[in-house]
Coordinates of C-alpha atoms in Angstrom, one line a residue:
Chain A
X27 CA -25.2 17.3 15.9
X28 CA -27.1 14.7 17.9
X29 CA -26.2 13.6 21.3
X30 CA -26.4 9.9 20.7
X31 CA -23.5 8.6 18.6
X32 CA -24.6 8.0 15.0
X33 CA -24.2 4.4 13.7
X34 CA -21.3 4.0 11.3
X35 CA -23.6 3.5 8.4
X36 CA -25.4 6.8 9.0
X37 CA -22.0 8.5 8.9
X38 CA -21.2 6.8 5.6
X39 CA -24.4 8.2 4.2
X40 CA -23.6 11.7 5.5
X41 CA -20.0 11.5 4.3
X42 CA -21.3 10.7 0.8
X43 CA -24.1 13.2 0.7
X44 CA -24.2 14.8 -2.7
X45 CA -24.8 18.3 -1.3
X46 CA -21.8 18.1 1.0
X47 CA -19.2 20.8 0.2
X48 CA -16.4 19.7 -2.0
X49 CA -12.8 20.9 -2.1
X50 CA -13.5 23.8 -4.5
X51 CA -16.1 25.1 -2.0
X52 CA -13.4 25.1 0.7
X53 CA -11.0 26.8 -1.7
X54 CA -13.6 29.5 -2.6
X55 CA -14.4 30.2 1.1
X56 CA -11.0 29.8 2.8
X57 CA -8.5 31.1 0.3
X58 CA -7.8 34.1 -2.0
X59 CA -5.9 34.4 -5.3
X60 CA -6.5 30.7 -6.2
X61 CA -4.9 29.6 -9.5
X62 CA -5.6 26.0 -10.5
X63 CA -2.6 24.2 -11.8
X64 CA -3.4 21.4 -14.2
X65 CA -1.7 18.3 -15.6
X66 CA 0.8 15.7 -14.7
X67 CA 3.2 16.7 -17.6
X68 CA 3.2 13.1 -18.7
X69 CA -0.2 12.1 -20.0
X70 CA -3.2 14.3 -19.0
X71 CA -5.1 16.3 -16.5
X72 CA -7.3 14.5 -14.0
X73 CA -10.3 16.5 -13.0
X74 CA -11.0 14.1 -10.1
X75 CA -7.9 15.3 -8.2
X76 CA -7.3 19.0 -8.4
X77 CA -4.4 21.2 -7.3
X78 CA -3.4 24.8 -7.2
X79 CA -1.8 27.7 -5.5
X80 CA -3.5 30.2 -3.3
X81 CA -3.3 32.5 -0.3
X82 CA -4.5 30.9 3.0
X83 CA -4.4 32.9 6.2
X84 CA -2.0 35.4 4.6
X85 CA 0.4 32.8 3.4
X86 CA 1.0 31.1 0.0
X87 CA 0.0 27.4 0.1
X88 CA -0.4 24.6 -2.4
X89 CA -3.8 23.0 -2.2
X90 CA -4.7 19.5 -3.3
X91 CA -8.0 17.7 -3.2
X92 CA -10.3 15.1 -4.6
X93 CA -13.2 16.8 -6.3
X94 CA -16.6 15.1 -6.5
X95 CA -19.4 16.5 -8.5
X96 CA -22.7 17.9 -7.1
X97 CA -24.9 16.3 -9.9
X98 CA -24.6 13.5 -12.3
X99 CA -23.2 15.5 -15.1
X100 CA -20.4 17.0 -13.0
X101 CA -19.8 13.6 -11.3
X102 CA -19.2 12.1 -14.7
X103 CA -16.7 14.9 -15.5
X104 CA -15.1 14.4 -12.1
X105 CA -15.2 10.6 -12.3
X106 CA -17.0 10.6 -9.0
X107 CA -13.8 11.8 -7.3
X108 CA -11.9 8.6 -8.3
X109 CA -8.5 9.7 -9.4
X110 CA -6.5 8.1 -12.2
X111 CA -2.7 7.9 -12.2
X112 CA -2.5 11.4 -13.8
X113 CA -4.2 12.8 -10.7
X114 CA -1.7 11.2 -8.3
X115 CA 1.2 12.3 -10.6
X116 CA -0.1 15.8 -10.7
X117 CA -0.4 15.8 -6.9
X118 CA 3.1 14.4 -6.5
X119 CA 4.4 17.1 -8.9
X120 CA 2.7 19.8 -7.0
X121 CA 4.1 18.5 -3.7
X122 CA 7.6 18.8 -5.1
X123 CA 6.7 22.2 -6.4
X124 CA 5.6 23.2 -2.8
X125 CA 8.8 22.0 -1.4
X126 CA 10.9 23.9 -4.0
X127 CA 9.3 27.2 -3.0
X128 CA 8.8 26.4 0.7
X129 CA 5.0 26.5 0.6
X130 CA 2.9 24.3 3.0
X131 CA 0.6 21.8 1.5
X132 CA -3.1 21.6 2.4
X133 CA -4.8 18.5 1.1
X134 CA -8.6 17.8 1.2
X135 CA -9.5 14.1 1.0
X136 CA -12.8 13.1 -0.5
X137 CA -12.8 10.0 -2.7
X138 CA -14.4 6.6 -2.8
X139 CA -11.0 5.3 -3.9
X140 CA -8.6 5.4 -6.8
X141 CA -10.2 4.5 -10.1
X142 CA -10.3 0.8 -10.9
X143 CA -10.0 0.7 -14.7
X144 CA -8.1 -0.8 -17.7
X145 CA -6.5 2.6 -18.6
X146 CA -5.5 3.3 -15.0
X147 CA -3.8 -0.1 -14.7
X148 CA -2.0 0.4 -18.0
X149 CA -0.7 3.7 -16.8
X150 CA 0.4 2.4 -13.4
X151 CA -2.2 3.3 -10.9
X152 CA -0.3 1.4 -8.1
X153 CA 3.0 3.1 -9.0
X154 CA 1.5 6.5 -9.1
X155 CA 0.0 6.2 -5.6
X156 CA 3.2 4.7 -4.2
X157 CA 5.3 7.5 -5.7
X158 CA 3.0 10.1 -4.1
X159 CA 3.3 8.4 -0.7
X160 CA 7.1 8.4 -1.1
X161 CA 7.3 12.1 -2.0
X162 CA 4.9 13.1 0.7
X163 CA 6.7 11.1 3.4
X164 CA 9.9 13.0 2.7
X165 CA 8.5 16.4 2.0
X166 CA 10.5 19.3 3.6
X167 CA 7.5 21.5 4.1
X168 CA 4.6 21.2 6.6
X169 CA 1.6 19.3 5.4
X170 CA -2.0 19.1 6.7
X171 CA -4.6 16.6 5.4
X172 CA -8.3 17.1 6.2
X173 CA -10.9 14.4 5.4
X174 CA -14.0 16.3 4.3
X175 CA -16.1 13.4 3.1
X176 CA -15.0 9.9 2.1
X177 CA -11.4 8.8 2.8
X178 CA -11.3 5.8 0.5
X179 CA -8.3 3.5 0.8
X180 CA -5.0 4.1 -1.0
X181 CA -6.5 6.7 -3.3
X182 CA -7.1 8.8 -0.2
X183 CA -3.8 8.1 1.6
X184 CA -1.9 9.1 -1.5
X185 CA -2.4 12.8 -0.5
X186 CA -2.7 12.0 3.3
X187 CA 0.9 11.3 4.5
X188 CA 0.7 14.5 6.5
X189 CA 2.0 16.1 9.6
X190 CA -1.5 16.7 10.8
X191 CA -4.4 14.5 10.0
X192 CA -7.8 16.1 10.6
X193 CA -11.3 14.8 10.0
X194 CA -14.7 16.4 9.8
X195 CA -17.2 14.9 12.3
X196 CA -19.3 13.2 9.6
X197 CA -16.4 12.1 7.4
X198 CA -15.1 8.5 7.2
X199 CA -11.7 7.0 6.5
X200 CA -11.3 3.4 5.6
X201 CA -9.0 0.7 4.3
X202 CA -11.7 -0.3 1.8
X203 CA -15.2 0.7 1.1
X204 CA -17.7 -1.0 3.4
X205 CA -19.3 -2.5 0.3
X206 CA -16.0 -4.0 -0.9
X207 CA -15.3 -5.3 2.6
X208 CA -18.7 -6.9 2.8
X209 CA -18.4 -8.4 -0.6
X210 CA -15.1 -10.0 0.2
X211 CA -15.5 -11.0 3.9
X212 CA -19.3 -11.6 4.0
X213 CA -19.5 -12.6 0.3
X214 CA -22.5 -10.3 0.3
X215 CA -22.3 -6.5 -0.5
X216 CA -25.6 -5.9 1.2
X217 CA -23.8 -6.4 4.6
X218 CA -22.1 -3.0 4.1
X219 CA -23.6 -1.5 7.2
X220 CA -22.3 -4.3 9.4
X221 CA -18.9 -4.0 7.7
X222 CA -18.9 -0.2 8.3
X223 CA -19.5 -0.8 12.0
X224 CA -16.7 -3.3 12.6
X225 CA -14.2 -1.5 10.4
X226 CA -14.1 1.5 12.8
X227 CA -14.2 4.2 10.1
X228 CA -15.7 7.1 11.9
X229 CA -13.8 10.2 12.9
X230 CA -14.2 9.7 16.6
X231 CA -13.2 6.1 16.5
X232 CA -10.1 6.9 14.5
X233 CA -9.1 9.6 16.9
X234 CA -9.4 7.1 19.7
X235 CA -7.0 4.9 17.8
X236 CA -4.6 7.8 17.7
X237 CA -4.7 8.0 13.9
X238 CA -6.4 11.4 13.7
X239 CA -5.2 14.5 15.5
X240 CA -8.5 16.4 15.7
X241 CA -12.1 15.9 14.8
X242 CA -13.8 19.1 13.6
X243 CA -17.5 19.3 14.7
X244 CA -20.0 20.2 12.0
X245 CA -22.5 22.8 13.3
X246 CA -25.1 20.8 11.5
X247 CA -24.3 18.0 9.0
X248 CA -22.2 19.7 6.3
X249 CA -24.8 19.4 3.6
X250 CA -27.1 21.5 5.8
X251 CA -24.5 24.0 6.9
X252 CA -21.8 24.1 4.3
X253 CA -20.6 27.6 5.1
X254 CA -20.5 27.0 8.8
X255 CA -18.6 23.7 8.4
X256 CA -16.1 25.2 6.0
X257 CA -15.5 28.1 8.4
X258 CA -15.0 25.7 11.3
X259 CA -12.5 23.7 9.2
X260 CA -10.6 26.8 8.2
X261 CA -10.1 27.9 11.8
X262 CA -8.7 24.5 12.8
X263 CA -6.5 24.2 9.8
X264 CA -5.1 27.7 10.5
X265 CA -4.3 26.8 14.1
X266 CA -2.5 23.6 13.1
X267 CA -0.6 25.4 10.3
X268 CA 0.5 28.2 12.6
X269 CA 1.7 25.6 15.1
X270 CA 3.7 23.7 12.5
X271 CA 5.2 26.9 11.1
X272 CA 6.2 28.0 14.6
X273 CA 7.8 24.6 15.3
X274 CA 9.4 24.2 11.9
X275 CA 10.2 27.7 10.4
X276 CA 10.3 27.6 6.6
X277 CA 13.8 28.1 5.2
X278 CA 15.6 26.5 8.1
X279 CA 17.2 23.3 6.9
X280 CA 17.6 21.9 10.4
X281 CA 13.9 22.5 11.0
X282 CA 13.0 20.7 7.7
X283 CA 15.0 17.7 8.9
X284 CA 13.2 17.7 12.2
X285 CA 9.9 18.0 10.5
X286 CA 10.6 15.0 8.3
X287 CA 11.9 13.0 11.3
X288 CA 8.8 13.8 13.3
X289 CA 6.5 12.8 10.4
X290 CA 8.6 9.6 10.2
X291 CA 8.0 8.8 13.8
X292 CA 4.3 9.5 13.5
X293 CA 3.8 6.8 10.8
X294 CA 6.5 4.6 12.2
X295 CA 4.5 4.1 15.4
X296 CA 1.2 3.2 13.8
X297 CA 0.2 -0.4 14.3
X298 CA -1.1 -2.9 16.9
X299 CA 0.9 -6.0 17.7
X300 CA 2.3 -7.9 20.6
X301 CA 5.8 -9.1 21.2
X302 CA 5.7 -12.4 23.0
Chain B
X27 CA 25.2 -22.6 -13.8
X28 CA 26.7 -23.2 -10.3
X29 CA 23.8 -21.7 -8.5
X30 CA 21.4 -24.2 -10.0
X31 CA 23.7 -27.1 -9.3
X32 CA 24.0 -26.0 -5.7
X33 CA 20.2 -25.8 -5.5
X34 CA 19.7 -29.2 -7.1
X35 CA 22.1 -30.6 -4.5
X36 CA 19.8 -29.5 -1.8
X37 CA 16.6 -31.0 -3.2
X38 CA 14.1 -32.5 -0.9
X39 CA 14.9 -30.1 1.9
X40 CA 11.6 -28.2 1.5
X41 CA 9.4 -28.5 4.5
X42 CA 6.2 -30.3 3.8
X43 CA 3.6 -27.5 3.5
X44 CA 0.1 -27.1 2.2
X45 CA -0.3 -25.8 -1.3
X46 CA 0.4 -22.1 -2.0
X47 CA -2.6 -21.8 -4.2
X48 CA -6.0 -23.5 -3.5
X49 CA -6.7 -23.5 -7.3
X50 CA -3.6 -25.7 -7.8
X51 CA -3.7 -29.4 -7.2
X52 CA -3.1 -30.5 -3.7
X53 CA 0.6 -30.9 -2.9
X54 CA 1.3 -32.9 0.2
X55 CA 4.5 -34.9 0.7
X56 CA 2.7 -38.2 0.0
X57 CA 1.4 -37.0 -3.3
X58 CA 3.5 -38.6 -6.0
X59 CA 2.1 -36.5 -8.8
X60 CA 1.1 -32.9 -9.1
X61 CA -1.1 -31.6 -11.8
X62 CA 0.2 -28.4 -13.6
X63 CA -2.7 -25.9 -13.5
X64 CA -1.4 -24.3 -16.7
X65 CA -0.7 -27.3 -19.1
X66 CA -2.5 -30.0 -17.2
X67 CA 0.5 -32.3 -17.3
X68 CA 1.0 -34.6 -14.4
X69 CA 4.4 -33.9 -12.9
X70 CA 6.3 -36.3 -10.6
X71 CA 6.3 -34.2 -7.4
X72 CA 9.9 -34.8 -6.5
X73 CA 10.8 -33.6 -10.0
X74 CA 8.8 -30.4 -9.3
X75 CA 10.7 -29.8 -6.2
X76 CA 13.9 -30.3 -8.1
X77 CA 12.9 -27.7 -10.7
X78 CA 12.1 -25.1 -7.9
X79 CA 8.4 -25.8 -8.5
X80 CA 8.5 -24.7 -12.2
X81 CA 6.6 -27.0 -14.6
X82 CA 9.3 -28.8 -16.6
X83 CA 6.9 -28.9 -19.6
X84 CA 5.3 -25.4 -19.8
X85 CA 7.4 -23.5 -17.3
X86 CA 4.4 -22.5 -15.2
X87 CA 5.8 -21.0 -12.0
X88 CA 3.9 -22.6 -9.1
X89 CA 3.4 -20.3 -6.1
X90 CA 5.9 -20.7 -3.3
X91 CA 5.3 -20.5 0.4
X92 CA 7.6 -18.0 2.1
X93 CA 10.0 -20.6 3.5
X94 CA 10.2 -22.4 0.2
X95 CA 11.1 -19.1 -1.4
X96 CA 13.8 -18.4 1.2
X97 CA 15.2 -21.9 0.8
X98 CA 15.3 -21.4 -3.0
X99 CA 17.0 -18.0 -2.9
X100 CA 19.5 -18.1 -0.1
X101 CA 22.8 -19.8 0.5
X102 CA 22.4 -23.0 2.5
X103 CA 21.8 -22.5 6.3
X104 CA 22.5 -18.8 6.0
X105 CA 19.0 -17.5 6.9
X106 CA 18.5 -16.1 10.3
X107 CA 14.9 -15.1 11.1
X108 CA 14.1 -11.7 12.7
X109 CA 11.2 -10.7 14.9
X110 CA 9.4 -14.0 15.2
X111 CA 8.0 -12.7 18.4
X112 CA 6.0 -9.9 16.8
X113 CA 2.4 -11.3 16.6
X114 CA -0.9 -9.9 15.4
X115 CA -3.6 -8.5 17.6
X116 CA -7.3 -7.8 17.0
X117 CA -7.4 -4.0 17.7
X118 CA -10.9 -3.5 16.2
X119 CA -12.6 -6.5 17.7
X120 CA -13.3 -7.3 14.1
X121 CA -16.2 -9.7 13.4
X122 CA -17.3 -10.6 9.8
X123 CA -19.7 -13.1 8.3
X124 CA -17.5 -16.1 9.3
X125 CA -16.6 -15.0 12.8
X126 CA -14.0 -13.0 14.7
X127 CA -10.5 -12.0 13.5
X128 CA -8.8 -13.3 16.6
X129 CA -10.2 -16.8 15.9
X130 CA -9.3 -16.5 12.2
X131 CA -5.7 -15.6 13.1
X132 CA -5.4 -18.6 15.5
X133 CA -6.8 -21.0 12.8
X134 CA -4.6 -19.6 10.1
X135 CA -1.5 -19.9 12.3
X136 CA -2.4 -23.6 13.0
X137 CA -3.0 -24.4 9.4
X138 CA 0.0 -22.6 7.9
X139 CA 2.6 -23.0 10.6
X140 CA 3.2 -19.2 10.4
X141 CA 2.3 -16.5 12.9
X142 CA 1.9 -13.8 10.2
X143 CA 2.0 -13.2 6.5
X144 CA 5.6 -11.8 6.4
X145 CA 8.8 -13.6 7.2
X146 CA 11.8 -11.4 7.6
X147 CA 15.5 -12.0 8.4
X148 CA 19.0 -11.8 7.0
X149 CA 20.7 -14.3 4.7
X150 CA 23.4 -14.6 2.2
X151 CA 22.5 -14.7 -1.5
X152 CA 25.5 -15.8 -3.6
X153 CA 27.7 -15.0 -0.7
X154 CA 26.3 -11.4 -0.2
X155 CA 24.4 -10.4 3.0
X156 CA 20.9 -9.2 2.4
X157 CA 17.8 -8.2 4.5
X158 CA 14.9 -10.3 3.3
X159 CA 11.2 -9.8 3.7
X160 CA 9.1 -12.5 2.1
X161 CA 5.3 -12.6 2.0
X162 CA 3.4 -15.8 2.5
X163 CA 0.2 -15.8 0.4
X164 CA -1.2 -18.8 2.3
X165 CA -1.6 -16.6 5.4
X166 CA -4.7 -14.6 4.8
X167 CA -3.7 -13.8 1.3
X168 CA -0.4 -12.2 2.6
X169 CA -2.5 -9.2 3.4
X170 CA -0.6 -6.3 5.0
X171 CA -1.6 -5.5 8.5
X172 CA 0.3 -4.1 11.5
X173 CA 2.7 -7.0 12.0
X174 CA 3.6 -7.1 8.3
X175 CA 4.3 -3.4 8.3
X176 CA 6.2 -3.5 11.6
X177 CA 8.4 -6.4 10.6
X178 CA 9.1 -4.9 7.2
X179 CA 10.1 -1.5 8.7
X180 CA 12.3 -3.1 11.3
X181 CA 14.0 -5.1 8.5
X182 CA 14.5 -1.9 6.4
X183 CA 15.8 0.0 9.4
X184 CA 18.4 -2.7 10.2
X185 CA 19.4 -2.8 6.6
X186 CA 19.9 0.9 6.5
X187 CA 22.0 0.8 9.6
X188 CA 24.1 -2.1 8.4
X189 CA 24.1 -0.9 4.8
X190 CA 23.0 -4.2 3.4
X191 CA 20.5 -4.3 0.5
X192 CA 16.8 -5.1 1.0
X193 CA 15.1 -7.8 -1.0
X194 CA 11.3 -7.9 -0.7
X195 CA 9.4 -10.8 -2.2
X196 CA 5.7 -9.9 -2.5
X197 CA 2.5 -11.7 -3.2
X198 CA -0.5 -10.1 -1.7
X199 CA -4.2 -9.4 -1.9
X200 CA -3.6 -5.9 -0.5
X201 CA -4.1 -4.3 2.9
X202 CA -5.7 -6.4 5.6
X203 CA -9.3 -5.3 6.2
X204 CA -9.5 -6.8 9.6
X205 CA -7.2 -4.2 11.1
X206 CA -9.0 -1.3 9.4
X207 CA -7.2 2.0 8.9
X208 CA -4.2 0.7 10.9
X209 CA -3.5 -1.6 7.8
X210 CA -3.9 1.3 5.3
X211 CA -1.3 3.3 7.3
X212 CA 1.2 0.5 6.9
X213 CA 1.5 1.7 3.3
X214 CA 2.8 5.1 4.5
X215 CA 4.9 3.5 7.2
X216 CA 6.8 1.1 4.9
X217 CA 7.3 3.7 2.2
X218 CA 8.6 6.2 4.7
X219 CA 11.1 3.7 5.9
X220 CA 12.2 3.1 2.3
X221 CA 12.5 6.8 1.8
X222 CA 15.2 6.8 4.5
X223 CA 16.9 3.7 3.1
X224 CA 17.1 5.6 -0.2
X225 CA 18.6 8.6 1.3
X226 CA 21.2 6.3 2.9
X227 CA 22.0 5.0 -0.6
X228 CA 21.1 1.4 0.2
X229 CA 19.2 -0.4 -2.6
X230 CA 15.8 -2.1 -2.4
X231 CA 15.0 -4.8 -4.9
X232 CA 11.4 -5.9 -5.1
X233 CA 10.4 -9.2 -6.5
X234 CA 6.7 -9.3 -7.5
X235 CA 5.2 -12.8 -7.6
X236 CA 1.8 -14.1 -8.4
X237 CA -0.6 -12.6 -7.3
X238 CA 0.3 -9.0 -6.2
X239 CA -2.4 -6.4 -5.7
X240 CA -3.8 -3.5 -3.8
X241 CA -2.0 -1.8 -0.9
X242 CA 1.2 -3.8 -1.4
X243 CA 1.5 -2.9 -5.1
X244 CA 0.6 0.7 -4.3
X245 CA 3.2 1.1 -1.6
X246 CA 6.6 -0.4 -0.8
X247 CA 6.7 -2.9 -3.7
X248 CA 6.6 -0.3 -6.5
X249 CA 9.0 2.3 -5.0
X250 CA 11.9 -0.2 -5.2
X251 CA 15.1 0.7 -7.0
X252 CA 14.7 -2.4 -9.1
X253 CA 11.4 -4.1 -9.7
X254 CA 11.5 -7.7 -10.9
X255 CA 8.6 -10.0 -11.6
X256 CA 8.2 -13.7 -12.2
X257 CA 6.9 -14.8 -15.6
X258 CA 3.1 -14.5 -16.0
X259 CA 2.6 -13.3 -12.4
X260 CA -0.6 -11.3 -12.1
X261 CA 0.2 -7.8 -10.7
X262 CA -2.0 -4.8 -10.4
X263 CA -3.8 -2.2 -8.3
X264 CA -7.5 -3.3 -8.6
X265 CA -8.4 -6.9 -9.1
X266 CA -9.5 -8.0 -12.5
X267 CA -13.1 -9.0 -11.4
X268 CA -13.6 -5.6 -9.8
X269 CA -12.5 -3.8 -13.0
X270 CA -14.7 -6.0 -15.1
X271 CA -17.7 -5.4 -12.9
X272 CA -17.2 -1.7 -12.7
X273 CA -16.2 -0.9 -16.3
X274 CA -18.4 -3.6 -18.0
X275 CA -15.5 -3.9 -20.4
X276 CA -13.8 -7.1 -21.5
X277 CA -10.2 -7.2 -20.2
X278 CA -7.5 -7.3 -22.8
X279 CA -5.6 -10.5 -23.4
X280 CA -2.8 -10.9 -20.8
X281 CA -4.1 -8.0 -18.7
X282 CA -2.1 -7.4 -15.5
X283 CA 0.5 -10.1 -16.3
X284 CA 4.2 -9.4 -15.7
X285 CA 4.6 -9.3 -19.4
X286 CA 1.8 -6.6 -19.6
X287 CA 3.6 -4.6 -16.9
X288 CA 6.9 -4.8 -18.7
X289 CA 5.3 -3.6 -22.0
X290 CA 3.8 -0.7 -20.1
X291 CA 7.0 0.3 -18.5
X292 CA 6.1 -0.5 -14.9
X293 CA 8.8 -3.0 -14.1
X294 CA 12.5 -3.4 -14.8
X295 CA 12.6 -7.1 -15.8
X296 CA 11.0 -10.5 -15.8
X297 CA 13.3 -13.1 -14.4
X298 CA 12.5 -16.8 -14.6
X299 CA 12.9 -18.7 -11.3
X300 CA 15.8 -20.9 -12.5
X301 CA 18.1 -17.8 -13.0
X302 CA 16.6 -15.6 -10.3
X303 CA 19.2 -16.3 -7.6
X304 CA 22.1 -15.8 -10.0
X305 CA 20.5 -12.6 -11.3
X306 CA 20.0 -11.2 -7.8
X307 CA 23.6 -12.2 -6.9
X308 CA 24.9 -10.2 -9.9
X309 CA 22.8 -7.2 -8.9
X310 CA 24.0 -7.3 -5.3
X311 CA 27.6 -7.3 -6.6
X312 CA 26.9 -4.3 -8.8
X313 CA 25.2 -2.3 -6.1
X314 CA 27.9 -3.1 -3.6
X315 CA 29.9 -0.4 -5.4
X316 CA 27.2 2.3 -4.6
X317 CA 28.6 5.6 -3.4
X318 CA 26.1 7.4 -1.2
X319 CA 25.5 11.1 -2.1
X320 CA 27.4 13.4 0.3
X321 CA 25.1 15.1 2.7
X322 CA 22.4 12.5 2.1
X323 CA 19.8 12.4 4.7
X324 CA 19.9 9.2 6.8

């Protein structure tokens, strides 16, 4: 951690660093009894968005997350963490599953964005994301989302409509990739660093906008201190989860209604406008 | 068709507005003729207004500005606008290659006569009250930022309270980049409001028009109870150029058209503009018999 604030583009590079821990690393270090649950029951299994059931902090939870690869071969298998409609449909299915059994949902966000592709369009990429947003907005169990690397647009938000939104210090969360933003607004993708700066995509800036509840410091950039970063993240997640479970005890229908109402207010109040 | 006759009787009431699509031939009130971008035919502009801006020869549906759409769908003089006072800000001090967002907003407002890209309000359609939210593609590509989200959610909340259906008419390039993550979060905000509307047993009908992409297609527009598209409208998640660049594949014929979406099971129906109002009116009658589930969350 340096004293001077890093420029946005430096954060982008850290957030995308290939050696940064991915969701399966978090699952390995922070949970026990993990069983991966595959498939959307409709078309296929997306290896870019994984899900499963595990014990976290003595409690059964459903875990979701975008999985990037650590090398080219794994990245191709994981589609670089870009989920297809099957991934979002699996996530949505597992959210309903969590609700059915009263398990909290922990989601780990790390994606450049949802996959742009012919097959993804044919199988309803937009609808799959929208349905996931809808289910998560109304879910009767506590949800925590942690951005561990790249929070890329709608493909990230699809598993991010949570009661607590956390970010690692060197993660980013953006409406579009800086490259895409530069290509559209500057007509020049090489202006990505400038775009990254003006888009306010760093964890600290987003916390200042009230969009993020807590920024988790990395002892050193996560690719240099993976275990330390994961441990720090685990402690913060546990604290927020305990807090949510104390406020909204599982199995109490009135508490579930309050939880959904409080999540509604959270998102309802996001925006900047004037009333003249 | 009484609806159509009524509409024909009101011809020429459209406000003079700049074209809804820069690719299309300029349409200003003085222009006698408009060239159809699809068949290339020259159409007498007054005739085009009479046909609800559908080419009489090839049935190409020209894009409509928000107020043209409202005029074409609602009963005469029934539209009452909501939340005109909600105006955009520049929360990020966003500056891109062509200047600041605040300046861009001011210029766009001047050019389009609108303060934002979404017009909301209530109106009667075939005599039935409805909450309307209509996107204006001429305003920064009808991108969804804070004001779009806020006006839409207010409209949905009022509709839920008064138990009147919601009709959204979308055309959009997606989330507005100039407001950063605040824009992305409007996807969650609008969908959350529709979740409540659904629990109240009040229907949402979405009309997707050309072009409809990104954050709008991936949020409120596709969780509607009924999804209708206009013929040949381009609808998708990622834009065709992006897909072509990334996949290096040739896109199939008719990719992302309304007809393509219908074939793939993504929308309920394609409804041509000349029977749209009548179709919506029929749906509103049918849904007026809705019985909310007992114990439904509101």
